[in-house]
Amino acid sequence: LLRALGEPLRLRILAHLARGPCSIGGIARALEIPHYKASRHLSALAQVGVVRQTRSGRVVTCALSTEPPVLDLGCCTLRLDPTPVAR
């Protein structure tokens, strides 16, 4: 989980998704990155449970997961809350 969140582009993707669900193509356009790169990073975020993906035909829509991921460190657990914080 920490490795997945350690990539700066993935943090930019999560910040974009904090505004609401978006298609992979929409994320790629908003962040000005190639579609394949957005797709690869979103898949990594989905594998660790931070992002959920739904398919409707050829369009894949991504959103922040409703269940915060939990990282079990052995001695303690860390629950990540995806709620955006106002700055």
CSV table of C-alpha atoms in Angstrom, one decimal:
chain,number,residue,atom,x,y,z
A,1,LEU,CA,0.0,0.0,0.0
A,2,LEU,CA,2.8,2.4,0.9
A,3,ARG,CA,4.6,1.6,-2.3
A,4,ALA,CA,1.4,2.3,-4.3
A,5,LEU,CA,1.0,5.7,-2.6
A,6,GLY,CA,4.7,6.6,-2.9
A,7,GLU,CA,4.4,7.5,-6.6
A,8,PRO,CA,3.8,11.2,-7.0
A,9,LEU,CA,1.6,10.7,-10.1
A,10,ARG,CA,-0.7,8.4,-8.2
A,11,LEU,CA,-1.1,11.1,-5.5
A,12,ARG,CA,-2.1,13.5,-8.3
A,13,ILE,CA,-4.6,11.0,-9.6
A,14,LEU,CA,-6.1,10.5,-6.1
A,15,ALA,CA,-6.3,14.3,-5.7
A,16,HIS,CA,-8.3,14.5,-9.0
A,17,LEU,CA,-10.6,11.6,-7.9
A,18,ALA,CA,-11.2,13.4,-4.6
A,19,ARG,CA,-13.4,15.8,-6.7
A,20,GLY,CA,-15.5,12.9,-7.9
A,21,PRO,CA,-15.6,9.8,-10.2
A,22,CYS,CA,-14.0,10.2,-13.6
A,23,SER,CA,-13.2,8.0,-16.6
A,24,ILE,CA,-9.6,6.9,-17.2
A,25,GLY,CA,-9.6,9.1,-20.4
A,26,GLY,CA,-10.8,12.0,-18.4
A,27,ILE,CA,-8.1,11.6,-15.8
A,28,ALA,CA,-5.5,11.3,-18.6
A,29,ARG,CA,-6.7,14.5,-20.2
A,30,ALA,CA,-6.9,16.4,-16.9
A,31,LEU,CA,-3.4,15.4,-15.8
A,32,GLU,CA,-2.0,15.7,-19.4
A,33,ILE,CA,-0.6,12.1,-19.4
A,34,PRO,CA,-1.0,9.3,-21.9
A,35,HIS,CA,-4.1,7.0,-21.4
A,36,TYR,CA,-1.9,3.9,-20.9
A,37,LYS,CA,0.0,5.6,-18.1
A,38,ALA,CA,-3.2,6.6,-16.3
A,39,SER,CA,-4.6,3.1,-16.7
A,40,ARG,CA,-1.5,1.5,-15.3
A,41,HIS,CA,-1.4,3.7,-12.2
A,42,LEU,CA,-5.2,3.4,-11.6
A,43,SER,CA,-4.8,-0.4,-11.8
A,44,ALA,CA,-2.1,-0.3,-9.2
A,45,LEU,CA,-4.3,1.8,-6.9
A,46,ALA,CA,-7.3,-0.5,-7.5
A,47,GLN,CA,-5.2,-3.5,-6.5
A,48,VAL,CA,-4.5,-2.1,-3.1
A,49,GLY,CA,-8.1,-1.0,-2.6
A,50,VAL,CA,-7.7,2.8,-2.8
A,51,VAL,CA,-9.6,3.1,-6.0
A,52,ARG,CA,-12.6,1.2,-7.4
A,53,GLN,CA,-13.2,0.8,-11.1
A,54,THR,CA,-16.5,0.1,-12.9
A,55,ARG,CA,-16.9,-0.7,-16.6
A,56,SER,CA,-19.8,0.4,-18.8
A,57,GLY,CA,-19.1,-0.8,-22.3
A,58,ARG,CA,-15.7,0.5,-23.3
A,59,VAL,CA,-15.6,3.2,-20.6
A,60,VAL,CA,-13.9,2.5,-17.2
A,61,THR,CA,-15.0,4.9,-14.5
A,62,CYS,CA,-12.8,5.3,-11.4
A,63,ALA,CA,-13.7,6.6,-8.0
A,64,LEU,CA,-12.1,6.6,-4.5
A,65,SER,CA,-13.0,3.5,-2.6
A,66,THR,CA,-15.8,3.8,-0.1
A,67,GLU,CA,-13.9,1.4,2.3
A,68,PRO,CA,-10.6,2.9,3.4
A,69,PRO,CA,-7.6,0.6,3.0
A,70,VAL,CA,-6.0,-0.9,6.1
A,71,LEU,CA,-2.3,-1.5,6.4
A,72,ASP,CA,-1.4,-4.2,8.9
A,73,LEU,CA,2.1,-3.5,10.3
A,74,GLY,CA,2.1,-6.4,12.7
A,75,CYS,CA,2.4,-4.3,15.8
A,76,CYS,CA,-0.4,-1.9,14.8
A,77,THR,CA,-2.8,-1.2,11.9
A,78,LEU,CA,-3.0,2.0,9.8
A,79,ARG,CA,-6.4,2.9,8.3
A,80,LEU,CA,-6.2,5.5,5.6
A,81,ASP,CA,-9.2,7.8,5.4
A,82,PRO,CA,-9.7,9.1,1.8
A,83,THR,CA,-11.8,12.0,2.9
A,84,PRO,CA,-10.4,15.2,1.3
A,85,VAL,CA,-9.1,17.8,3.8
A,86,ALA,CA,-9.9,21.4,3.2
A,87,ARG,CA,-6.8,23.6,3.0
